[in-house]
Amino acid sequence: MFDLSGRVVLVTGASRGIGRAIALELGRAGAAVAVHYHHRADRASEVVNTIEGLGAAARAFAADISDRGQVDALLRAVGEWKGRLDGLVTSAGIFRGPSVEEVDAADWTELIATDLEGTFRSVQAALPYLRRSDQAAIVTVSSVLGSHPAVGGVPYQAAKGGIEQMTRALAIELAPAIRVNAVAPGFIRTDINRTGHEDPTFHDQVARATALRRWGEPEDIAPAVRYLLSREADWVTGIVLGIDGGIALR
Amino acid sequence: MNDRSTLASAKVLVTGGSRGIGRAVVLAFARAGAEIAFSYRRDSAIARSTAQEVAALGRRAYHRASDAADPTEAARFVRDAADALGGLDVVVPNAGIAPTTGFEGVEPARWAELSSTLLVGPYATVDAARPYLRSSRGSVVLVGSIAGLRAYPEELPYSAAKAGLLSLARSLALAYAPEVRVNAVAPGWVHSDMTRTLYDSPRGRAAIERTTPRGRWGEPDDVAAAVLFLASEGARFITGETLVVDGGEQLAWRVGMLR
């Protein structure tokens, strides 16, 4: 079930957090994984080594996802690696939580360029390769904050909301050949959320607000991405799958 | 199933398991190594053939006739299934009814039939299974429909009942947390006995192909895979969700598909 043998998949932001867990899960499913990273070459090579230890192929690729030229170069390098690309997971992203008054022009630009434009540019640059695959699929990464508002971090929430509508619009425009879906994680214990889950009060508030009474782990997100990339999800496109422990039910 | 790595030896109950989506769900779980109990309404020959397919996979398939729309019968089937399997890990109230009513002068009896089949029955099944699921930390997957998400004046009571079922998934998810997860799938146009009339008419078949972005009808296996995923350990942090399996049809409002 949900086997990805023979597929080549690029995971952006794969050196840490959710992207790392996704890369490892795809390796377990038999995919050859292109592990994209920005700064942490050491962490990326650890991910590559772990995937190779599982018996799957992997290679690390560096790029600044907010830079159009670097994204184009990234996809060219990944496309040449195995001569094909079947899947793209756009997990690269940053989080900032300033109040509205604190958001300056540079914050806005950086957030939107990385999370929103970075996702779109990755898809755009991957298309020439994905169009040649007979089982092409894209999974974008939103957040519960892409559809449920919270105080602080308007640029992040606007970017994630944008990713959800981008996902639906891409699903229509790239149909029937390429499937496009999103996952929307809730509160997950990653570096991006470190200030949140290391604050005992906030940690408990989130856990109590979550139906399943805990924070999520990166490993909670990865199997859904594997399913959405698999042949078994061939008739699934344009969905945003919440993986949030039921935090937004009420 | 929250503390297990696979569905192997999971105890799975499916109502309406002899045909269509239910049969595909039964066989998908059997292939994953699960033990199955399924109910069927009438046709024992078809049920026997589904049970034989399960047996051929080396798995057990307790099955008997039971009207899943009748709360008393539904609860009795749950108890018998749990006795036969020695507990329950996954419950899939799948039994359905064909949507053909229209929107004019819908008779109270038809409303009653649809709501008892699509709401009261599934609730009775899940409610009776709750103690078993609590102790196994199991999960429920309800079978909704995209008719519950969009306007379907041609199928008014069906559409309203399916919308109610998706609401039930959210409320039960909160009610049963944290021990039991509750999710739903919302299939689009799936090729089965229930949709055979439309599928067999060339115009009807082509119309669905045209309005479905993936360009094809769904197969029961497409839905079964989604049910299996939601019931699996891989979905351990997913509850109260509706997983749409429709080839993208819910996206395809009329203007959106114009070029």
Short mmCIF file of C-alpha atoms in Angstrom, two decimals:
data_model
loop_
_atom_site.label_atom_id
_atom_site.label_comp_id
_atom_site.label_asym_id
_atom_site.label_seq_id
_atom_site.Cartn_x
_atom_site.Cartn_y
_atom_site.Cartn_z
CA MET A 1 0.00 0.00 0.00
CA PHE A 2 1.14 3.53 -0.83
CA ASP A 3 4.33 2.28 -2.47
CA LEU A 4 6.48 4.86 -4.29
CA SER A 5 9.15 2.61 -5.79
CA GLY A 6 10.58 3.97 -9.03
CA ARG A 7 9.39 7.52 -8.35
CA VAL A 8 11.65 10.53 -8.01
CA VAL A 9 10.34 13.17 -5.58
CA LEU A 10 11.74 16.57 -4.58
CA VAL A 11 10.99 17.69 -1.02
CA THR A 12 11.83 21.34 -0.38
CA GLY A 13 12.85 22.35 3.12
CA ALA A 14 13.78 18.74 3.83
CA SER A 15 16.73 19.20 6.19
CA ARG A 16 14.55 19.80 9.25
CA GLY A 17 11.08 19.52 10.75
CA ILE A 18 8.11 18.39 8.69
CA GLY A 19 10.08 18.36 5.40
CA ARG A 20 12.68 16.04 6.93
CA ALA A 21 10.02 13.61 8.20
CA ILE A 22 8.36 13.64 4.76
CA ALA A 23 11.67 12.94 3.00
CA LEU A 24 12.36 9.98 5.30
CA GLU A 25 8.83 8.58 4.86
CA LEU A 26 9.08 8.82 1.05
CA GLY A 27 12.42 7.03 1.24
CA ARG A 28 10.75 4.29 3.29
CA ALA A 29 8.10 4.07 0.54
CA GLY A 30 10.87 3.39 -1.98
CA ALA A 31 11.07 6.79 -3.70
CA ALA A 32 14.34 8.40 -4.76
CA VAL A 33 14.33 11.62 -2.74
CA ALA A 34 15.86 14.96 -3.69
CA VAL A 35 16.50 16.62 -0.33
CA HIS A 36 16.41 20.39 -0.69
CA TYR A 37 17.90 22.62 2.00
CA HIS A 38 18.92 26.25 2.37
CA HIS A 39 21.47 26.68 5.18
CA ARG A 40 21.89 23.37 6.96
CA ALA A 41 24.09 21.21 4.74
CA ASP A 42 24.99 19.06 7.77
CA ARG A 43 21.35 18.29 8.51
CA ALA A 44 20.57 17.65 4.83
CA SER A 45 23.39 15.12 4.52
CA GLU A 46 22.15 13.38 7.67
CA VAL A 47 18.73 13.03 5.96
CA VAL A 48 20.40 11.74 2.78
CA ASN A 49 22.43 9.19 4.76
CA THR A 50 19.35 7.99 6.63
CA ILE A 51 17.37 7.51 3.41
CA GLU A 52 20.28 5.65 1.81
CA GLY A 53 20.41 3.48 4.93
CA LEU A 54 16.78 2.52 4.16
CA GLY A 55 17.93 1.30 0.75
CA ALA A 56 16.54 4.22 -1.26
CA ALA A 57 18.39 6.85 -3.30
CA ALA A 58 18.78 10.41 -2.04
CA ARG A 59 20.80 13.49 -2.78
CA ALA A 60 21.01 16.94 -1.17
CA PHE A 61 20.42 20.10 -3.21
CA ALA A 62 20.97 23.65 -1.89
CA ALA A 63 18.91 26.69 -2.91
CA ASP A 64 17.32 29.84 -1.53
CA ILE A 65 13.67 29.14 -2.26
CA SER A 66 12.83 32.87 -2.23
CA ASP A 67 15.18 33.47 -5.20
CA ARG A 68 13.67 32.72 -8.61
CA GLY A 69 17.01 32.00 -10.30
CA GLN A 70 18.04 29.59 -7.57
CA VAL A 71 14.70 27.73 -7.73
CA ASP A 72 15.07 27.33 -11.51
CA ALA A 73 18.62 26.04 -11.04
CA LEU A 74 17.45 23.69 -8.27
CA LEU A 75 14.82 22.09 -10.49
CA ARG A 76 17.30 21.76 -13.38
CA ALA A 77 19.75 19.97 -11.10
CA VAL A 78 17.05 17.73 -9.62
CA GLY A 79 15.65 16.96 -13.09
CA GLU A 80 19.10 15.90 -14.29
CA TRP A 81 19.78 13.77 -11.22
CA LYS A 82 17.64 10.77 -12.28
CA GLY A 83 16.46 12.12 -15.62
CA ARG A 84 12.90 12.42 -14.32
CA LEU A 85 10.70 13.91 -11.63
CA ASP A 86 7.38 12.45 -10.52
CA GLY A 87 6.57 14.31 -7.36
CA LEU A 88 7.09 17.66 -5.66
CA VAL A 89 6.49 18.45 -1.98
CA THR A 90 6.80 22.15 -1.16
CA SER A 91 7.63 22.08 2.51
CA ALA A 92 10.14 24.96 2.61
CA GLY A 93 8.82 27.84 4.64
CA ILE A 94 9.41 30.34 7.42
CA PHE A 95 7.22 31.62 10.23
CA ARG A 96 7.04 35.06 11.84
CA GLY A 97 4.37 36.12 14.31
CA PRO A 98 4.53 39.92 14.63
CA SER A 99 1.50 42.10 15.36
CA VAL A 100 0.11 44.10 12.46
CA GLU A 101 1.97 47.30 13.53
CA GLU A 102 5.26 45.43 13.84
CA VAL A 103 5.23 44.07 10.28
CA ASP A 104 7.68 46.11 8.21
CA ALA A 105 8.12 45.99 4.45
CA ALA A 106 11.09 43.63 4.67
CA ASP A 107 9.19 41.14 6.90
CA TRP A 108 6.27 41.10 4.50
CA THR A 109 8.48 40.64 1.45
CA GLU A 110 10.58 37.88 3.02
CA LEU A 111 7.57 35.90 4.23
CA ILE A 112 5.61 36.16 0.99
CA ALA A 113 8.70 35.52 -1.17
CA THR A 114 9.56 32.36 0.76
CA ASP A 115 6.25 30.74 1.69
CA LEU A 116 3.92 31.87 -1.09
CA GLU A 117 6.09 32.74 -4.10
CA GLY A 118 8.58 30.02 -3.20
CA THR A 119 5.80 27.45 -3.44
CA PHE A 120 4.57 28.81 -6.77
CA ARG A 121 8.05 29.08 -8.29
CA SER A 122 8.87 25.53 -7.26
CA VAL A 123 5.73 24.26 -8.98
CA GLN A 124 6.35 26.36 -12.08
CA ALA A 125 9.97 25.24 -12.42
CA ALA A 126 9.01 21.58 -11.82
CA LEU A 127 6.33 21.51 -14.52
CA PRO A 128 8.55 20.69 -17.52
CA TYR A 129 9.69 17.57 -15.66
CA LEU A 130 6.36 16.64 -14.06
CA ARG A 131 4.63 16.88 -17.47
CA ARG A 132 6.78 13.96 -18.66
CA SER A 133 5.74 11.72 -15.74
CA ASP A 134 2.68 9.48 -16.07
CA GLN A 135 1.93 9.72 -12.35
CA ALA A 136 2.82 13.28 -11.46
CA ALA A 137 1.63 14.68 -8.14
CA ILE A 138 2.31 17.79 -6.10
CA VAL A 139 1.71 18.23 -2.38
CA THR A 140 1.88 21.73 -0.95
CA VAL A 141 2.15 22.49 2.75
CA SER A 142 -0.32 24.90 4.29
CA SER A 143 -1.20 25.21 7.98
CA VAL A 144 -4.29 25.26 10.15
CA LEU A 145 -3.56 29.01 10.07
CA GLY A 146 -4.26 28.98 6.33
CA SER A 147 -7.98 28.78 7.03
CA HIS A 148 -8.39 29.58 10.74
CA PRO A 149 -7.25 33.01 11.96
CA ALA A 150 -4.99 33.66 14.93
CA VAL A 151 -3.63 36.82 16.55
CA GLY A 152 -0.12 37.59 15.24
CA GLY A 153 1.54 36.73 11.95
CA VAL A 154 -0.81 38.13 9.33
CA PRO A 155 1.78 37.71 6.51
CA TYR A 156 2.25 34.03 7.37
CA GLN A 157 -1.51 33.43 7.48
CA ALA A 158 -2.03 35.30 4.19
CA ALA A 159 0.70 33.20 2.58
CA LYS A 160 -0.78 29.91 3.84
CA GLY A 161 -4.30 30.92 2.79
CA GLY A 162 -2.79 31.77 -0.58
CA ILE A 163 -1.18 28.35 -0.79
CA GLU A 164 -4.57 26.68 -0.24
CA GLN A 165 -6.27 28.58 -3.05
CA MET A 166 -3.16 28.14 -5.23
CA THR A 167 -3.50 24.41 -4.67
CA ARG A 168 -7.12 24.36 -5.83
CA ALA A 169 -6.40 26.59 -8.84
CA LEU A 170 -3.39 24.47 -9.84
CA ALA A 171 -5.47 21.30 -9.47
CA ILE A 172 -7.95 22.62 -12.02
CA GLU A 173 -5.41 24.09 -14.43
CA LEU A 174 -2.99 21.15 -14.36
CA ALA A 175 -5.76 18.53 -14.63
CA PRO A 176 -6.10 15.90 -15.81
CA ALA A 177 -2.40 15.07 -15.90
CA ILE A 178 -1.00 16.40 -12.64
CA ARG A 179 -2.67 16.06 -9.24
CA VAL A 180 -2.22 18.86 -6.71
CA ASN A 181 -3.19 18.59 -3.04
CA ALA A 182 -2.27 20.28 0.23
CA VAL A 183 -1.74 19.18 3.78
CA ALA A 184 -2.60 21.63 6.55
CA PRO A 185 -0.74 20.71 9.74
CA GLY A 186 -1.87 21.97 13.13
CA PHE A 187 0.62 22.77 15.88
CA ILE A 188 3.67 20.57 15.31
CA ARG A 189 6.80 20.31 17.47
CA THR A 190 9.40 21.62 15.02
CA ASP A 191 12.16 24.26 15.04
CA ILE A 192 9.80 26.72 13.35
CA ASN A 193 7.49 26.49 16.41
CA ARG A 194 10.22 26.21 19.03
CA THR A 195 9.27 29.36 20.93
CA GLY A 196 5.69 28.05 21.10
CA HIS A 197 6.17 24.51 22.28
CA GLU A 198 9.02 25.36 24.63
CA ASP A 199 6.77 27.83 26.49
CA PRO A 200 5.01 25.60 29.06
CA THR A 201 1.86 27.75 29.24
CA PHE A 202 1.39 27.94 25.46
CA HIS A 203 2.31 24.27 25.13
CA ASP A 204 -0.50 23.28 27.51
CA GLN A 205 -3.01 25.67 25.97
CA VAL A 206 -2.48 24.17 22.52
CA ALA A 207 -2.58 20.59 23.84
CA ARG A 208 -5.85 21.28 25.69
CA ALA A 209 -7.40 22.92 22.60
CA THR A 210 -6.49 19.91 20.45
CA ALA A 211 -9.09 17.13 20.43
CA LEU A 212 -6.34 14.49 20.56
CA ARG A 213 -4.82 16.37 23.56
CA ARG A 214 -1.26 16.72 22.26
CA TRP A 215 1.04 18.60 19.90
CA GLY A 216 1.68 16.98 16.56
CA GLU A 217 5.04 15.48 15.57
CA PRO A 218 6.60 15.84 12.09
CA GLU A 219 6.09 12.08 11.71
CA ASP A 220 2.31 12.64 12.01
CA ILE A 221 2.30 14.62 8.75
CA ALA A 222 4.50 12.44 6.53
CA PRO A 223 2.20 9.41 5.94
CA ALA A 224 -0.54 11.64 4.51
CA VAL A 225 1.92 13.09 2.01
CA ARG A 226 2.99 9.57 1.06
CA TYR A 227 -0.68 8.60 0.53
CA LEU A 228 -1.40 11.72 -1.55
CA LEU A 229 1.61 11.02 -3.81
CA SER A 230 0.71 7.36 -4.27
CA ARG A 231 -1.15 5.63 -7.07
CA GLU A 232 -3.91 4.80 -4.55
CA ALA A 233 -4.75 8.54 -4.41
CA ASP A 234 -5.06 8.73 -8.21
CA TRP A 235 -8.61 10.15 -7.93
CA VAL A 236 -7.75 12.71 -5.23
CA THR A 237 -6.97 16.23 -6.40
CA GLY A 238 -7.55 19.77 -5.14
CA ILE A 239 -8.04 18.83 -1.49
CA VAL A 240 -6.60 20.44 1.62
CA LEU A 241 -6.20 17.70 4.22
CA GLY A 242 -6.11 18.96 7.79
CA ILE A 243 -3.68 17.09 10.05
CA ASP A 244 -4.21 18.95 13.26
CA GLY A 245 -5.52 16.55 15.89
CA GLY A 246 -8.94 18.16 15.59
CA ILE A 247 -7.78 21.56 16.88
CA ALA A 248 -10.18 23.55 14.67
CA LEU A 249 -13.40 21.58 15.12
CA ARG A 250 -14.90 24.18 17.45
CA MET B 1 -5.32 1.42 16.00
CA ASN B 2 -3.46 4.41 17.41
CA ASP B 3 -0.78 2.27 18.96
CA ARG B 4 -0.25 -0.20 16.12
CA SER B 5 2.01 0.13 13.13
CA THR B 6 -0.20 -1.63 10.57
CA LEU B 7 -3.73 -2.83 9.98
CA ALA B 8 -2.62 -6.45 10.13
CA SER B 9 -5.01 -8.38 12.41
CA ALA B 10 -7.16 -5.26 12.96
CA LYS B 11 -10.83 -6.03 13.59
CA VAL B 12 -12.90 -4.13 11.05
CA LEU B 13 -16.69 -3.72 10.78
CA VAL B 14 -18.24 -2.55 7.50
CA THR B 15 -21.98 -2.11 6.96
CA GLY B 16 -23.24 -2.63 3.43
CA GLY B 17 -20.07 -4.60 2.69
CA SER B 18 -21.19 -6.96 -0.06
CA ARG B 19 -21.19 -4.59 -3.05
CA GLY B 20 -19.76 -1.39 -4.45
CA ILE B 21 -17.65 0.82 -2.20
CA GLY B 22 -18.35 -1.36 0.85
CA ARG B 23 -17.05 -4.47 -0.91
CA ALA B 24 -13.91 -2.60 -2.00
CA VAL B 25 -13.38 -1.45 1.60
CA VAL B 26 -13.81 -5.00 2.89
CA LEU B 27 -11.29 -6.36 0.38
CA ALA B 28 -8.78 -3.55 0.94
CA PHE B 29 -8.74 -4.20 4.68
CA ALA B 30 -8.51 -7.96 4.06
CA ARG B 31 -5.50 -7.42 1.78
CA ALA B 32 -3.93 -5.35 4.58
CA GLY B 33 -4.31 -8.38 6.86
CA ALA B 34 -7.40 -7.36 8.82
CA GLU B 35 -10.24 -9.55 10.15
CA ILE B 36 -13.59 -8.46 8.76
CA ALA B 37 -17.25 -8.38 9.79
CA PHE B 38 -19.69 -7.03 7.24
CA SER B 39 -23.44 -6.70 6.98
CA TYR B 40 -25.62 -6.72 3.89
CA ARG B 41 -29.27 -5.92 3.40
CA ARG B 42 -30.72 -8.67 1.22
CA ASP B 43 -28.67 -10.40 -1.42
CA SER B 44 -26.99 -13.32 0.33
CA ALA B 45 -25.48 -14.71 -2.88
CA ILE B 46 -23.49 -11.53 -3.49
CA ALA B 47 -22.50 -11.38 0.18
CA ARG B 48 -21.29 -14.98 0.04
CA SER B 49 -19.15 -14.22 -2.98
CA THR B 50 -17.55 -11.21 -1.23
CA ALA B 51 -16.91 -13.38 1.85
CA GLN B 52 -15.27 -16.00 -0.37
CA GLU B 53 -12.96 -13.36 -1.81
CA VAL B 54 -11.93 -12.44 1.73
CA ALA B 55 -11.39 -16.08 2.59
CA ALA B 56 -9.23 -16.47 -0.52
CA LEU B 57 -6.99 -13.77 0.96
CA GLY B 58 -6.64 -15.91 4.07
CA ARG B 59 -8.73 -13.61 6.28
CA ARG B 60 -11.93 -14.10 8.25
CA ALA B 61 -15.20 -12.52 7.09
CA TYR B 62 -18.08 -12.77 9.55
CA HIS B 63 -21.16 -11.67 7.63
CA ARG B 64 -24.89 -11.73 7.95
CA ALA B 65 -27.96 -9.85 6.75
CA SER B 66 -28.82 -6.79 8.85
CA ASP B 67 -30.75 -3.63 8.10
CA ALA B 68 -28.22 -0.90 8.89
CA ALA B 69 -31.01 1.70 8.81
CA ASP B 70 -32.74 0.12 11.81
CA PRO B 71 -31.05 1.26 15.06
CA THR B 72 -31.92 -1.88 17.00
CA GLU B 73 -30.70 -4.20 14.26
CA ALA B 74 -27.61 -2.05 13.72
CA ALA B 75 -26.65 -2.24 17.40
CA ARG B 76 -27.22 -6.01 17.45
CA PHE B 77 -24.98 -6.43 14.41
CA VAL B 78 -22.23 -4.45 16.13
CA ARG B 79 -22.40 -6.70 19.21
CA ASP B 80 -22.41 -9.88 17.10
CA ALA B 81 -19.49 -8.62 15.02
CA ALA B 82 -17.48 -7.68 18.10
CA ASP B 83 -18.21 -11.12 19.61
CA ALA B 84 -17.18 -12.85 16.39
CA LEU B 85 -13.93 -10.89 16.00
CA GLY B 86 -13.10 -10.44 19.68
CA GLY B 87 -13.43 -6.64 19.67
CA LEU B 88 -13.40 -3.83 17.12
CA ASP B 89 -10.63 -1.51 15.90
CA VAL B 90 -12.22 0.14 12.87
CA VAL B 91 -15.88 0.83 12.07
CA VAL B 92 -17.03 1.89 8.59
CA PRO B 93 -20.79 2.60 8.44
CA ASN B 94 -21.03 2.48 4.67
CA ALA B 95 -24.55 1.18 3.91
CA GLY B 96 -26.25 3.63 1.57
CA ILE B 97 -29.16 4.16 -0.72
CA ALA B 98 -29.49 5.43 -4.27
CA PRO B 99 -30.22 9.16 -4.69
CA THR B 100 -33.12 9.66 -7.11
CA THR B 101 -35.66 11.89 -5.44
CA GLY B 102 -35.57 15.36 -7.01
CA PHE B 103 -36.73 18.45 -5.15
CA GLU B 104 -40.48 18.70 -5.69
CA GLY B 105 -42.96 17.23 -3.27
CA VAL B 106 -40.50 14.93 -1.56
CA GLU B 107 -42.68 12.64 0.56
CA PRO B 108 -42.14 12.46 4.34
CA ALA B 109 -41.62 8.72 3.92
CA ARG B 110 -38.72 9.34 1.56
CA TRP B 111 -37.17 11.84 3.99
CA ALA B 112 -37.53 9.25 6.73
CA GLU B 113 -35.99 6.51 4.59
CA LEU B 114 -32.98 8.64 3.65
CA SER B 115 -32.34 10.02 7.10
CA SER B 116 -32.69 6.62 8.75
CA THR B 117 -30.29 5.05 6.24
CA LEU B 118 -27.75 7.87 6.04
CA LEU B 119 -27.91 9.40 9.55
CA VAL B 120 -29.79 7.41 12.19
CA GLY B 121 -28.37 4.05 11.15
CA PRO B 122 -24.73 5.16 10.97
CA TYR B 123 -25.11 6.90 14.32
CA ALA B 124 -26.60 3.76 15.88
CA THR B 125 -23.72 1.66 14.52
CA VAL B 126 -21.06 4.02 15.81
CA ASP B 127 -22.77 4.53 19.17
CA ALA B 128 -23.00 0.76 19.73
CA ALA B 129 -19.34 0.38 18.74
CA ARG B 130 -18.09 3.16 21.02
CA PRO B 131 -17.15 0.99 24.04
CA TYR B 132 -15.18 -1.41 21.83
CA LEU B 133 -13.42 1.45 20.03
CA ARG B 134 -12.62 3.22 23.31
CA SER B 135 -10.85 0.17 24.65
CA SER B 136 -8.97 -0.52 21.39
CA ARG B 137 -8.25 3.21 20.77
CA GLY B 138 -9.76 2.61 17.36
CA SER B 139 -11.29 4.78 14.67
CA VAL B 140 -14.42 5.41 12.63
CA VAL B 141 -14.58 6.31 8.94
CA LEU B 142 -18.00 7.54 7.78
CA VAL B 143 -18.89 7.39 4.10
CA GLY B 144 -20.28 10.77 3.06
CA SER B 145 -20.54 12.23 -0.42
CA ILE B 146 -19.62 15.42 -2.22
CA ALA B 147 -23.40 15.75 -2.51
CA GLY B 148 -23.12 16.81 1.13
CA LEU B 149 -20.75 19.65 0.24
CA ARG B 150 -22.37 21.16 -2.86
CA ALA B 151 -25.87 21.91 -4.14
CA TYR B 152 -27.73 18.93 -5.62
CA PRO B 153 -31.36 19.93 -6.20
CA GLU B 154 -31.81 16.73 -8.20
CA GLU B 155 -31.07 14.76 -5.04
CA LEU B 156 -32.34 17.02 -2.29
CA PRO B 157 -32.92 14.68 0.67
CA TYR B 158 -29.81 12.62 -0.16
CA SER B 159 -27.67 15.71 -0.33
CA ALA B 160 -29.07 17.10 2.94
CA ALA B 161 -28.60 13.77 4.74
CA LYS B 162 -25.00 13.45 3.52
CA ALA B 163 -24.30 17.01 4.73
CA GLY B 164 -25.66 15.87 8.09
CA LEU B 165 -23.37 12.86 8.06
CA LEU B 166 -20.30 15.05 7.49
CA SER B 167 -21.42 17.20 10.42
CA LEU B 168 -21.77 14.02 12.49
CA ALA B 169 -18.12 13.18 11.73
CA ARG B 170 -16.96 16.50 13.19
CA SER B 171 -19.12 16.36 16.32
CA LEU B 172 -18.35 12.71 17.03
CA ALA B 173 -14.63 13.41 16.56
CA LEU B 174 -14.80 15.90 19.41
CA ALA B 175 -17.14 13.73 21.50
CA TYR B 176 -14.96 10.59 21.24
CA ALA B 177 -11.53 12.27 21.51
CA PRO B 178 -8.88 11.60 22.49
CA GLU B 179 -9.29 7.80 22.47
CA VAL B 180 -11.21 7.36 19.20
CA ARG B 181 -10.67 9.17 15.90
CA VAL B 182 -13.66 9.89 13.66
CA ASN B 183 -13.26 10.94 10.02
CA ALA B 184 -15.23 10.80 6.78
CA VAL B 185 -14.60 10.28 3.11
CA ALA B 186 -16.67 12.21 0.58
CA PRO B 187 -16.72 10.35 -2.73
CA GLY B 188 -17.75 11.88 -6.02
CA TRP B 189 -19.23 9.86 -8.89
CA VAL B 190 -18.10 6.29 -8.32
CA HIS B 191 -18.83 3.50 -10.78
CA SER B 192 -20.96 0.98 -8.84
CA ASP B 193 -24.41 -0.63 -8.87
CA MET B 194 -25.84 2.53 -7.30
CA THR B 195 -24.78 4.71 -10.25
CA ARG B 196 -25.11 2.08 -12.98
CA THR B 197 -28.05 3.75 -14.77
CA LEU B 198 -26.11 6.96 -15.30
CA TYR B 199 -22.86 5.15 -16.07
CA ASP B 200 -24.54 2.95 -18.67
CA SER B 201 -26.06 5.88 -20.55
CA PRO B 202 -23.42 7.21 -22.96
CA ARG B 203 -24.39 10.85 -22.39
CA GLY B 204 -24.51 10.48 -18.63
CA ARG B 205 -21.14 8.78 -18.51
CA ALA B 206 -19.52 11.43 -20.72
CA ALA B 207 -21.07 14.30 -18.75
CA ILE B 208 -19.43 13.11 -15.54
CA GLU B 209 -16.12 12.59 -17.34
CA ARG B 210 -16.32 16.16 -18.63
CA THR B 211 -17.05 17.77 -15.26
CA THR B 212 -14.47 15.73 -13.36
CA PRO B 213 -11.02 17.34 -13.64
CA ARG B 214 -9.28 13.95 -13.56
CA GLY B 215 -11.43 13.02 -16.56
CA ARG B 216 -12.78 9.72 -15.28
CA TRP B 217 -15.32 8.14 -12.97
CA GLY B 218 -14.10 6.92 -9.62
CA GLU B 219 -13.71 3.24 -8.89
CA PRO B 220 -14.67 1.75 -5.51
CA ASP B 221 -10.95 1.05 -4.92
CA ASP B 222 -10.20 4.80 -5.06
CA VAL B 223 -12.51 5.32 -2.09
CA ALA B 224 -11.39 2.19 -0.25
CA ALA B 225 -7.75 3.39 -0.27
CA ALA B 226 -8.80 6.67 1.37
CA VAL B 227 -10.79 4.78 4.03
CA LEU B 228 -7.82 2.53 4.67
CA PHE B 229 -5.47 5.50 5.01
CA LEU B 230 -7.76 7.28 7.50
CA ALA B 231 -8.08 4.10 9.58
CA SER B 232 -4.33 3.48 9.58
CA GLU B 233 -1.65 4.47 12.06
CA GLY B 234 -0.43 6.95 9.43
CA ALA B 235 -3.53 9.07 10.12
CA ARG B 236 -2.99 9.08 13.90
CA PHE B 237 -3.17 12.91 14.13
CA ILE B 238 -6.21 13.26 11.82
CA THR B 239 -9.66 13.50 13.37
CA GLY B 240 -12.87 15.30 12.40
CA GLU B 241 -11.68 15.55 8.79
CA THR B 242 -13.49 14.93 5.53
CA LEU B 243 -11.25 13.48 2.83
CA VAL B 244 -12.78 14.28 -0.55
CA VAL B 245 -12.19 11.56 -3.17
CA ASP B 246 -13.86 12.92 -6.28
CA GLY B 247 -11.32 13.39 -9.07
CA GLY B 248 -11.51 17.12 -8.33
CA GLU B 249 -15.22 17.47 -9.08
CA GLN B 250 -15.97 19.71 -6.11
CA LEU B 251 -13.58 22.29 -7.62
CA ALA B 252 -15.34 22.30 -10.94
CA TRP B 253 -17.90 25.05 -10.62
CA ARG B 254 -19.11 25.99 -14.07
CA VAL B 255 -17.07 29.11 -14.69
CA GLY B 256 -13.91 27.57 -13.30
CA MET B 257 -13.68 24.99 -16.07
CA LEU B 258 -14.06 27.48 -18.92
CA ARG B 259 -10.98 28.16 -20.99
#
